Structure formats: structure tokens, C-alpha cells
Amino acid sequence: MKNQKGTLVVSLDFELFWGIAGVVPIGRYRQNLHGARVAIPRILELFAEYDIRCTWATVGMLFYDSKRDLIGALPAERPRYRNPELSAYAHLPGIGDSEATDPLHYAGSLVDLIATRPGQELGSHTFSHYYCNEPGQTEVEFVADLRAALTAAKRTGRQIRSIVFPRNQVNPAYLKQCRAHGLTAYRGNLPHYLFQPTLPSDSAYFRRALRLLDSYICLSGQNCFAWPSPDALGLYDIPGSRFLRPHSPRFWFLEPLRVSRITTSLTHAAKNRLNYHLWWHPHDFGNHLEMNLAILRRILEHFRRLREEYGMRSLNMGDMVAEAGSGENGAPTRS
């Protein structure tokens, strides 16, 4: 095998309203959701400028641009969460008829835009923003949701190979179903207390506080990882390294620390031929868009310098699987 260069992996959780259904009142988050539709073309422009490849893990419901088509695609089996408000299906009666009149529940035009850009992979974020560990749901319901997600993509001529589970809720019992339905990669969690998946109802405020602190100072390490190998099922776990938190005016004076936390880890990955997986939601940029884009640009400028000095590369999740399968990369140790 050839020696691996350091790698930056980027994945985005594209979900609009379906990511907050039953969790955050839409009135409190409307600006972010509308802003996401402005942010996505701007993010794509930055990716093109810096030659960044990305996996856009997209909620299957967003592939549709009309209520008629969406309703016709709903699976018969639906999640029966103990908290029914968490189910996307509980909110369907209130949505509009089309993307033109209701841009927060449909995104067919944005899906098409993403798919036309070089290096941008469409992945799955499940069909209905499905919570794989939420009490009440079952494997049968998950399989129905997964099939609906794959069908949503297929109707537009696209095949899904990568999945990101909402709230990073990786349910090991469901991974075999992912592989059986043709998926080859998922975004897992690093083996650290701070990165264990949460439920929407989780009130672990102490851990949330530590995660926030870890965004500014190094509590959990550099969060880099070795080149992935397939598990017994043939799936590749490409764990998330860092959630790129949105700009907060309240913590504006800490922004240099937040950027440095990421760029220091990127440098570590480049020097040690490791991988670093950065992720966020497009709606995180929906408010304070220019500041969030400026922060992303600073990170990508640093990546560009690492590319020039160390040969660091940008890959999406599908790229990593393709290269791992071809035997092009070595496997340095996790750090």
C-alpha cells in the first residue's frame, strides 16, 4: 500500500425543518432555516474555490418538491416513538403544497444544485430524520424508513452509498440493514465520553457543557483517526472529529480559540498522515451568515497551506471507501 497523506473529510447534515421537528419550535429557528437556503449556494462556492469535496447527508423528504409526491412516497411502517412529536409524520398536516410556497419542508432544487457540483456526494440522513435509539421505534420501522430514503434519491437518478444518522445515533443492530441495502459508509463516533450519541430528550447538560468547552480548548485530544477498514459487514466507519459550531455573538471574543482548535487538529492530521472529519448543518450558517462563512474560509485557508506543504487532501465519505477498497492507502495509527 502507498503511504496515506493527511485527509480532511467534510460532511453536512442537510435537514431544514425535519431536523428540529418536535425538538425546537419552528418560530424560534425560522431565520436559520430560511438562511440555510441562502447559505448552501455560498458554501458550495467556497468548496469550489478551495477544491473541497463533501458528503451532503440529506433527509429523504427534502428530495421532493410537492406535497402530492411526498405523501405518495411515505412508507407504511412509521416510527412509533414514545414521544410522538419527534416523528416527522406528526407534522405533515401543517406543511405547504410545494417548495415554491414552503421552502422549509422541501428542497428538490437545492438537492439538484448540490448534485451538479464536482466532488459533492449526496448521502442519506434517513428519510424522516429517524432517531435510531429513541424509545418506541423498531428495526422494522427503520428498514421502511431506509428504503424510502433510497427510493427518494433513486427517483432523481442518484444512488446513495453513505449515511449519517440523526443525532449521530448509531444503532449497531441496524448497521446490517444499511449494508444489505447497498450502503458502504457511515459517520460514527470517536470513542470518547464527549462524543457518545444523544437522544432528543437527553438532558445531559454537563456533557453538553463539556462539548462546548472542548470546542475552544483541548479536552478530548486532536480527534484524528486512522484510515478506516471495513467491519465484518463490509461497512466503513468514518467517525466525526469536530462539529463546526455556528458563530455566537455572545462568545465572539473566543472565536480565535475555536478556529485554532480546528486548525491545530488539521495540522496534526497532516503531519501524522491521519484523517480529520469536520461536520455541521447548513442551517447553522443561516444566521450570521457572513461571519460563519468568514470562519469557514479561515479554516479552508489553513487547509490550503497544509495541502501545499504536506500534500493534505480533501475527500468525501464515498471517496474514502473507494480508495480503501482499491488499497491505495496505508493505515497509520489512531491519535
mmCIF file of C-alpha atoms in Angstrom:
data_model
loop_
_atom_site.group_PDB
_atom_site.id
_atom_site.type_symbol
_atom_site.label_atom_id
_atom_site.label_comp_id
_atom_site.label_asym_id
_atom_site.label_seq_id
_atom_site.Cartn_x
_atom_site.Cartn_y
_atom_site.Cartn_z
ATOM 1 C CA MET A 1 0.000 0.000 0.000
ATOM 2 C CA LYS A 2 1.087 3.531 -0.682
ATOM 3 C CA ASN A 3 1.588 5.919 2.194
ATOM 4 C CA GLN A 4 -1.500 7.892 3.008
ATOM 5 C CA LYS A 5 -1.488 11.666 3.090
ATOM 6 C CA GLY A 6 -3.419 13.535 5.732
ATOM 7 C CA THR A 7 -7.080 13.923 4.807
ATOM 8 C CA LEU A 8 -9.844 16.411 5.526
ATOM 9 C CA VAL A 9 -13.291 14.841 5.311
ATOM 10 C CA VAL A 10 -16.352 17.106 5.337
ATOM 11 C CA SER A 11 -19.978 16.071 5.782
ATOM 12 C CA LEU A 12 -23.056 18.254 6.169
ATOM 13 C CA ASP A 13 -26.360 17.254 7.765
ATOM 14 C CA PHE A 14 -28.921 18.739 5.368
ATOM 15 C CA GLU A 15 -32.332 18.604 7.053
ATOM 16 C CA LEU A 16 -34.099 22.014 7.243
ATOM 17 C CA PHE A 17 -37.326 21.748 9.305
ATOM 18 C CA TRP A 18 -37.178 17.975 9.637
ATOM 19 C CA GLY A 19 -34.115 18.234 11.882
ATOM 20 C CA ILE A 20 -35.933 20.291 14.523
ATOM 21 C CA ALA A 21 -39.437 18.791 14.308
ATOM 22 C CA GLY A 22 -40.718 18.217 17.816
ATOM 23 C CA VAL A 23 -37.458 19.462 19.339
ATOM 24 C CA VAL A 24 -37.326 23.230 18.685
ATOM 25 C CA PRO A 25 -40.395 25.393 17.879
ATOM 26 C CA ILE A 26 -40.122 26.488 14.264
ATOM 27 C CA GLY A 27 -40.773 30.093 15.242
ATOM 28 C CA ARG A 28 -37.516 30.169 17.200
ATOM 29 C CA TYR A 29 -35.497 28.772 14.320
ATOM 30 C CA ARG A 30 -37.215 30.161 11.235
ATOM 31 C CA GLN A 31 -34.400 32.596 10.422
ATOM 32 C CA ASN A 32 -31.812 29.829 10.478
ATOM 33 C CA LEU A 33 -33.925 27.590 8.248
ATOM 34 C CA HIS A 34 -34.629 30.284 5.667
ATOM 35 C CA GLY A 35 -30.997 31.342 5.901
ATOM 36 C CA ALA A 36 -29.852 27.812 5.093
ATOM 37 C CA ARG A 37 -31.245 28.187 1.590
ATOM 38 C CA VAL A 38 -29.007 31.229 1.108
ATOM 39 C CA ALA A 39 -26.052 29.584 2.850
ATOM 40 C CA ILE A 40 -25.941 26.431 0.721
ATOM 41 C CA PRO A 41 -25.002 28.128 -2.590
ATOM 42 C CA ARG A 42 -22.425 30.234 -0.731
ATOM 43 C CA ILE A 43 -20.911 27.152 0.918
ATOM 44 C CA LEU A 44 -20.751 25.447 -2.481
ATOM 45 C CA GLU A 45 -18.904 28.487 -3.850
ATOM 46 C CA LEU A 46 -16.301 28.230 -1.080
ATOM 47 C CA PHE A 47 -15.949 24.498 -1.663
ATOM 48 C CA ALA A 48 -15.323 25.153 -5.356
ATOM 49 C CA GLU A 49 -12.764 27.863 -4.561
ATOM 50 C CA TYR A 50 -10.783 25.591 -2.239
ATOM 51 C CA ASP A 51 -11.489 22.317 -4.079
ATOM 52 C CA ILE A 52 -13.323 20.763 -1.116
ATOM 53 C CA ARG A 53 -15.187 17.501 -1.581
ATOM 54 C CA CYS A 54 -18.141 16.925 0.727
ATOM 55 C CA THR A 55 -20.878 14.440 1.609
ATOM 56 C CA TRP A 56 -24.287 16.111 1.922
ATOM 57 C CA ALA A 57 -26.282 13.764 4.163
ATOM 58 C CA THR A 58 -29.802 14.733 3.124
ATOM 59 C CA VAL A 59 -33.143 13.929 4.739
ATOM 60 C CA GLY A 60 -35.123 11.968 2.151
ATOM 61 C CA MET A 61 -38.225 14.140 2.496
ATOM 62 C CA LEU A 62 -36.222 17.078 1.115
ATOM 63 C CA PHE A 63 -35.789 15.361 -2.261
ATOM 64 C CA TYR A 64 -39.416 16.167 -3.060
ATOM 65 C CA ASP A 65 -40.782 19.479 -4.291
ATOM 66 C CA SER A 66 -44.517 18.870 -3.839
ATOM 67 C CA LYS A 67 -46.769 17.550 -1.092
ATOM 68 C CA ARG A 68 -48.516 15.227 -3.520
ATOM 69 C CA ASP A 69 -45.275 13.466 -4.426
ATOM 70 C CA LEU A 70 -44.082 13.369 -0.816
ATOM 71 C CA ILE A 71 -47.315 11.879 0.529
ATOM 72 C CA GLY A 72 -47.242 9.279 -2.222
ATOM 73 C CA ALA A 73 -43.756 8.200 -1.130
ATOM 74 C CA LEU A 74 -44.421 7.719 2.598
ATOM 75 C CA PRO A 75 -43.646 4.238 3.949
ATOM 76 C CA ALA A 76 -46.396 2.155 5.511
ATOM 77 C CA GLU A 77 -44.319 1.498 8.633
ATOM 78 C CA ARG A 78 -43.502 4.674 10.551
ATOM 79 C CA PRO A 79 -41.593 5.283 13.791
ATOM 80 C CA ARG A 80 -43.689 4.949 16.903
ATOM 81 C CA TYR A 81 -41.539 6.964 19.257
ATOM 82 C CA ARG A 82 -42.598 7.164 22.855
ATOM 83 C CA ASN A 83 -42.698 10.918 22.244
ATOM 84 C CA PRO A 84 -44.852 11.121 19.069
ATOM 85 C CA GLU A 85 -43.940 14.778 18.484
ATOM 86 C CA LEU A 86 -40.465 13.654 17.421
ATOM 87 C CA SER A 87 -41.916 11.899 14.374
ATOM 88 C CA ALA A 88 -41.795 13.907 11.160
ATOM 89 C CA TYR A 89 -45.138 12.361 10.215
ATOM 90 C CA ALA A 90 -46.875 14.183 13.069
ATOM 91 C CA HIS A 91 -46.064 17.469 11.346
ATOM 92 C CA LEU A 92 -47.112 16.627 7.777
ATOM 93 C CA PRO A 93 -50.632 18.107 8.039
ATOM 94 C CA GLY A 94 -49.181 21.581 8.533
ATOM 95 C CA ILE A 95 -46.770 21.694 5.589
ATOM 96 C CA GLY A 96 -47.369 23.568 2.345
ATOM 97 C CA ASP A 97 -48.064 22.194 -1.108
ATOM 98 C CA SER A 98 -44.729 22.821 -2.812
ATOM 99 C CA GLU A 99 -41.174 24.059 -2.462
ATOM 100 C CA ALA A 100 -42.218 27.359 -4.040
ATOM 101 C CA THR A 101 -44.686 28.095 -1.229
ATOM 102 C CA ASP A 102 -42.982 26.207 1.608
ATOM 103 C CA PRO A 103 -39.170 26.285 1.290
ATOM 104 C CA LEU A 104 -38.575 24.875 4.785
ATOM 105 C CA HIS A 105 -40.038 21.411 4.130
ATOM 106 C CA TYR A 106 -38.942 20.772 0.529
ATOM 107 C CA ALA A 107 -35.577 21.243 -1.156
ATOM 108 C CA GLY A 108 -35.622 19.476 -4.524
ATOM 109 C CA SER A 109 -33.976 22.439 -6.248
ATOM 110 C CA LEU A 110 -31.156 22.570 -3.692
ATOM 111 C CA VAL A 111 -30.591 18.822 -3.959
ATOM 112 C CA ASP A 112 -30.242 19.263 -7.725
ATOM 113 C CA LEU A 113 -27.824 22.164 -7.234
ATOM 114 C CA ILE A 114 -25.604 20.162 -4.883
ATOM 115 C CA ALA A 115 -25.597 17.131 -7.166
ATOM 116 C CA THR A 116 -24.322 19.145 -10.141
ATOM 117 C CA ARG A 117 -21.195 20.386 -8.335
ATOM 118 C CA PRO A 118 -17.942 18.412 -8.676
ATOM 119 C CA GLY A 119 -16.889 16.415 -5.623
ATOM 120 C CA GLN A 120 -20.229 16.762 -3.837
ATOM 121 C CA GLU A 121 -21.687 13.418 -2.761
ATOM 122 C CA LEU A 122 -25.355 13.042 -1.874
ATOM 123 C CA GLY A 123 -25.671 10.837 1.194
ATOM 124 C CA SER A 124 -28.603 9.886 3.403
ATOM 125 C CA HIS A 125 -29.700 11.458 6.658
ATOM 126 C CA THR A 126 -32.543 8.879 6.701
ATOM 127 C CA PHE A 127 -35.939 9.604 5.153
ATOM 128 C CA SER A 128 -37.697 11.270 8.097
ATOM 129 C CA HIS A 129 -34.764 12.290 10.307
ATOM 130 C CA TYR A 130 -35.166 8.921 12.006
ATOM 131 C CA TYR A 131 -33.866 8.553 15.577
ATOM 132 C CA CYS A 132 -32.368 5.061 15.702
ATOM 133 C CA ASN A 133 -32.094 4.868 19.507
ATOM 134 C CA GLU A 134 -35.248 6.713 20.526
ATOM 135 C CA PRO A 135 -37.551 4.598 22.768
ATOM 136 C CA GLY A 136 -40.511 3.107 20.931
ATOM 137 C CA GLN A 137 -39.089 2.699 17.402
ATOM 138 C CA THR A 138 -38.179 -0.704 15.929
ATOM 139 C CA GLU A 139 -35.873 -2.208 13.346
ATOM 140 C CA VAL A 140 -38.814 -2.897 11.021
ATOM 141 C CA GLU A 141 -39.683 0.795 11.060
ATOM 142 C CA PHE A 142 -36.062 1.751 10.435
ATOM 143 C CA VAL A 143 -35.866 -0.532 7.393
ATOM 144 C CA ALA A 144 -39.017 1.048 5.956
ATOM 145 C CA ASP A 145 -37.523 4.489 6.504
ATOM 146 C CA LEU A 146 -34.213 3.496 4.908
ATOM 147 C CA ARG A 147 -35.946 2.087 1.833
ATOM 148 C CA ALA A 148 -37.980 5.276 1.476
ATOM 149 C CA ALA A 149 -34.772 7.348 1.665
ATOM 150 C CA LEU A 150 -33.082 5.300 -1.046
ATOM 151 C CA THR A 151 -36.185 5.466 -3.232
ATOM 152 C CA ALA A 152 -36.331 9.259 -2.845
ATOM 153 C CA ALA A 153 -32.803 9.544 -4.188
ATOM 154 C CA LYS A 154 -33.297 6.936 -6.907
ATOM 155 C CA ARG A 155 -36.272 8.775 -8.410
ATOM 156 C CA THR A 156 -33.868 11.620 -9.195
ATOM 157 C CA GLY A 157 -31.348 9.232 -10.724
ATOM 158 C CA ARG A 158 -28.969 9.149 -7.744
ATOM 159 C CA GLN A 159 -27.638 6.255 -5.720
ATOM 160 C CA ILE A 160 -26.859 6.646 -2.036
ATOM 161 C CA ARG A 161 -23.761 4.972 -0.568
ATOM 162 C CA SER A 162 -23.124 6.934 2.662
ATOM 163 C CA ILE A 163 -25.344 7.591 5.672
ATOM 164 C CA VAL A 164 -25.199 9.949 8.634
ATOM 165 C CA PHE A 165 -27.558 9.019 11.461
ATOM 166 C CA PRO A 166 -29.524 11.899 13.025
ATOM 167 C CA ARG A 167 -28.040 12.948 16.378
ATOM 168 C CA ASN A 168 -25.203 10.548 15.481
ATOM 169 C CA GLN A 169 -27.350 7.761 16.928
ATOM 170 C CA VAL A 170 -25.524 4.739 15.531
ATOM 171 C CA ASN A 171 -27.565 1.657 16.417
ATOM 172 C CA PRO A 172 -25.265 -1.340 15.855
ATOM 173 C CA ALA A 173 -28.254 -3.618 15.308
ATOM 174 C CA TYR A 174 -29.277 -1.549 12.274
ATOM 175 C CA LEU A 175 -25.924 -1.463 10.520
ATOM 176 C CA LYS A 176 -26.522 -4.846 8.894
ATOM 177 C CA GLN A 177 -29.619 -3.389 7.254
ATOM 178 C CA CYS A 178 -27.600 -0.474 5.925
ATOM 179 C CA ARG A 179 -25.134 -2.840 4.307
ATOM 180 C CA ALA A 180 -27.904 -5.093 2.972
ATOM 181 C CA HIS A 181 -29.393 -2.079 1.201
ATOM 182 C CA GLY A 182 -26.144 -1.128 -0.527
ATOM 183 C CA LEU A 183 -24.655 1.443 1.853
ATOM 184 C CA THR A 184 -20.910 1.305 2.384
ATOM 185 C CA ALA A 185 -20.069 4.102 4.862
ATOM 186 C CA TYR A 186 -21.477 5.834 7.906
ATOM 187 C CA ARG A 187 -20.307 8.612 10.178
ATOM 188 C CA GLY A 188 -19.577 7.024 13.518
ATOM 189 C CA ASN A 189 -18.486 8.445 16.854
ATOM 190 C CA LEU A 190 -14.988 8.633 18.258
ATOM 191 C CA PRO A 191 -14.508 6.502 21.405
ATOM 192 C CA HIS A 192 -14.585 9.361 23.885
ATOM 193 C CA TYR A 193 -17.188 10.183 26.503
ATOM 194 C CA LEU A 194 -17.949 13.545 24.932
ATOM 195 C CA PHE A 195 -18.828 12.040 21.555
ATOM 196 C CA GLN A 196 -21.358 9.431 22.607
ATOM 197 C CA PRO A 197 -24.686 9.870 20.762
ATOM 198 C CA THR A 198 -27.595 11.650 22.414
ATOM 199 C CA LEU A 199 -31.375 11.406 22.281
ATOM 200 C CA PRO A 200 -33.541 14.439 21.532
ATOM 201 C CA SER A 201 -34.832 14.111 25.085
ATOM 202 C CA ASP A 202 -31.342 13.868 26.561
ATOM 203 C CA SER A 203 -30.807 16.402 29.365
ATOM 204 C CA ALA A 204 -27.133 15.663 29.998
ATOM 205 C CA TYR A 205 -26.313 19.335 30.485
ATOM 206 C CA PHE A 206 -22.901 18.587 31.988
ATOM 207 C CA ARG A 207 -21.757 16.704 28.898
ATOM 208 C CA ARG A 208 -23.139 19.419 26.631
ATOM 209 C CA ALA A 209 -21.186 21.999 28.608
ATOM 210 C CA LEU A 210 -18.022 19.942 28.223
ATOM 211 C CA ARG A 211 -18.592 19.638 24.476
ATOM 212 C CA LEU A 212 -18.930 23.388 24.232
ATOM 213 C CA LEU A 213 -15.744 23.887 26.222
ATOM 214 C CA ASP A 214 -13.970 21.306 24.067
ATOM 215 C CA SER A 215 -14.705 23.496 21.036
ATOM 216 C CA TYR A 216 -12.334 26.115 22.463
ATOM 217 C CA ILE A 217 -9.759 24.175 24.475
ATOM 218 C CA CYS A 218 -8.392 20.669 24.036
ATOM 219 C CA LEU A 219 -10.287 18.323 26.348
ATOM 220 C CA SER A 220 -10.743 15.311 24.076
ATOM 221 C CA GLY A 221 -7.494 15.280 22.117
ATOM 222 C CA GLN A 222 -6.899 16.077 18.452
ATOM 223 C CA ASN A 223 -9.731 13.769 17.316
ATOM 224 C CA CYS A 224 -7.868 12.471 14.289
ATOM 225 C CA PHE A 225 -8.234 8.868 13.147
ATOM 226 C CA ALA A 226 -6.528 6.259 11.026
ATOM 227 C CA TRP A 227 -7.561 5.193 7.558
ATOM 228 C CA PRO A 228 -10.750 3.150 8.040
ATOM 229 C CA SER A 229 -11.038 -0.560 7.443
ATOM 230 C CA PRO A 230 -14.292 -2.384 6.713
ATOM 231 C CA ASP A 231 -16.049 -4.088 9.600
ATOM 232 C CA ALA A 232 -17.356 -7.655 9.437
ATOM 233 C CA LEU A 233 -20.324 -6.415 7.401
ATOM 234 C CA GLY A 234 -18.158 -4.559 4.905
ATOM 235 C CA LEU A 235 -19.155 -1.116 6.229
ATOM 236 C CA TYR A 236 -16.673 1.701 6.778
ATOM 237 C CA ASP A 237 -16.943 3.805 9.927
ATOM 238 C CA ILE A 238 -15.717 7.332 9.144
ATOM 239 C CA PRO A 239 -16.072 8.987 12.552
ATOM 240 C CA GLY A 240 -16.837 12.642 13.062
ATOM 241 C CA SER A 241 -13.943 14.617 14.537
ATOM 242 C CA ARG A 242 -15.422 18.056 15.156
ATOM 243 C CA PHE A 243 -18.788 19.779 14.897
ATOM 244 C CA LEU A 244 -18.200 23.246 13.448
ATOM 245 C CA ARG A 245 -20.347 25.281 15.809
ATOM 246 C CA PRO A 246 -22.033 28.380 14.425
ATOM 247 C CA HIS A 247 -20.840 31.844 15.303
ATOM 248 C CA SER A 248 -22.181 33.137 18.617
ATOM 249 C CA PRO A 249 -22.125 36.911 19.195
ATOM 250 C CA ARG A 250 -22.055 36.187 22.922
ATOM 251 C CA PHE A 251 -18.715 34.367 22.543
ATOM 252 C CA TRP A 252 -17.238 36.493 19.749
ATOM 253 C CA PHE A 253 -14.043 37.095 21.713
ATOM 254 C CA LEU A 254 -13.406 33.334 21.805
ATOM 255 C CA GLU A 255 -13.592 32.821 18.046
ATOM 256 C CA PRO A 256 -9.789 32.723 17.586
ATOM 257 C CA LEU A 257 -9.656 29.843 20.076
ATOM 258 C CA ARG A 258 -12.429 27.969 18.249
ATOM 259 C CA VAL A 259 -10.687 28.302 14.902
ATOM 260 C CA SER A 260 -7.332 27.375 16.407
ATOM 261 C CA ARG A 261 -8.840 24.247 17.977
ATOM 262 C CA ILE A 262 -9.718 23.022 14.468
ATOM 263 C CA THR A 263 -6.631 24.203 12.593
ATOM 264 C CA THR A 264 -4.311 22.696 15.210
ATOM 265 C CA SER A 265 -6.001 19.320 14.741
ATOM 266 C CA LEU A 266 -5.803 19.674 10.955
ATOM 267 C CA THR A 267 -2.067 20.309 11.236
ATOM 268 C CA HIS A 268 -1.717 17.245 13.455
ATOM 269 C CA ALA A 269 -3.558 15.171 10.861
ATOM 270 C CA ALA A 270 -1.405 16.489 8.011
ATOM 271 C CA LYS A 271 1.889 15.888 9.802
ATOM 272 C CA ASN A 272 0.934 12.404 11.001
ATOM 273 C CA ARG A 273 -0.906 11.238 7.871
ATOM 274 C CA LEU A 274 -4.214 10.945 9.691
ATOM 275 C CA ASN A 275 -7.795 11.888 8.902
ATOM 276 C CA TYR A 276 -9.961 14.678 10.302
ATOM 277 C CA HIS A 277 -13.738 14.776 9.769
ATOM 278 C CA LEU A 278 -15.422 18.169 10.075
ATOM 279 C CA TRP A 279 -19.225 18.407 10.037
ATOM 280 C CA TRP A 280 -22.088 20.825 10.603
ATOM 281 C CA HIS A 281 -25.622 21.649 9.384
ATOM 282 C CA PRO A 282 -26.224 24.180 6.585
ATOM 283 C CA HIS A 283 -28.810 25.853 8.822
ATOM 284 C CA ASP A 284 -26.049 26.531 11.372
ATOM 285 C CA PHE A 285 -24.900 29.198 8.900
ATOM 286 C CA GLY A 286 -28.436 30.521 8.393
ATOM 287 C CA ASN A 287 -27.945 33.246 10.986
ATOM 288 C CA HIS A 288 -24.815 35.456 10.980
ATOM 289 C CA LEU A 289 -24.044 34.060 7.532
ATOM 290 C CA GLU A 290 -21.115 36.316 6.664
ATOM 291 C CA MET A 291 -19.333 35.659 9.951
ATOM 292 C CA ASN A 292 -19.828 31.887 9.619
ATOM 293 C CA LEU A 293 -18.519 31.935 6.055
ATOM 294 C CA ALA A 294 -15.512 34.012 7.165
ATOM 295 C CA ILE A 295 -14.688 31.434 9.834
ATOM 296 C CA LEU A 296 -15.037 28.594 7.327
ATOM 297 C CA ARG A 297 -12.760 30.464 4.929
ATOM 298 C CA ARG A 298 -10.081 30.782 7.628
ATOM 299 C CA ILE A 299 -10.213 27.029 8.182
ATOM 300 C CA LEU A 300 -10.046 26.298 4.456
ATOM 301 C CA GLU A 301 -7.152 28.728 4.010
ATOM 302 C CA HIS A 302 -5.263 26.753 6.636
ATOM 303 C CA PHE A 303 -6.164 23.536 4.841
ATOM 304 C CA ARG A 304 -4.823 25.010 1.593
ATOM 305 C CA ARG A 305 -1.467 25.683 3.266
ATOM 306 C CA LEU A 306 -1.389 22.117 4.596
ATOM 307 C CA ARG A 307 -2.201 20.830 1.124
ATOM 308 C CA GLU A 308 0.757 22.768 -0.284
ATOM 309 C CA GLU A 309 3.204 21.796 2.470
ATOM 310 C CA TYR A 310 2.177 18.224 3.310
ATOM 311 C CA GLY A 311 0.017 17.132 0.401
ATOM 312 C CA MET A 312 -3.105 17.020 2.577
ATOM 313 C CA ARG A 313 -6.191 16.040 0.613
ATOM 314 C CA SER A 314 -9.934 16.647 0.637
ATOM 315 C CA LEU A 315 -12.178 13.587 0.307
ATOM 316 C CA ASN A 316 -15.859 12.928 0.849
ATOM 317 C CA MET A 317 -17.084 9.781 2.590
ATOM 318 C CA GLY A 318 -17.629 7.925 -0.673
ATOM 319 C CA ASP A 319 -14.114 8.792 -1.824
ATOM 320 C CA MET A 320 -12.639 7.238 1.305
ATOM 321 C CA VAL A 321 -14.454 3.967 0.725
ATOM 322 C CA ALA A 322 -13.412 3.884 -2.917
ATOM 323 C CA GLU A 323 -9.754 4.432 -2.052
ATOM 324 C CA ALA A 324 -9.807 1.986 0.844
ATOM 325 C CA GLY A 325 -11.270 -0.645 -1.426
ATOM 326 C CA SER A 326 -8.579 -0.026 -4.036
ATOM 327 C CA GLY A 327 -5.774 -0.469 -1.497
ATOM 328 C CA GLU A 328 -4.274 2.924 -2.256
ATOM 329 C CA ASN A 329 -3.716 3.977 1.341
ATOM 330 C CA GLY A 330 -1.797 2.829 4.354
ATOM 331 C CA ALA A 331 -3.249 2.716 7.849
ATOM 332 C CA PRO A 332 -1.388 4.848 10.383
ATOM 333 C CA THR A 333 -2.412 4.509 13.991
ATOM 334 C CA ARG A 334 -5.239 6.420 15.607
ATOM 335 C CA SER A 335 -4.219 9.555 17.528
#
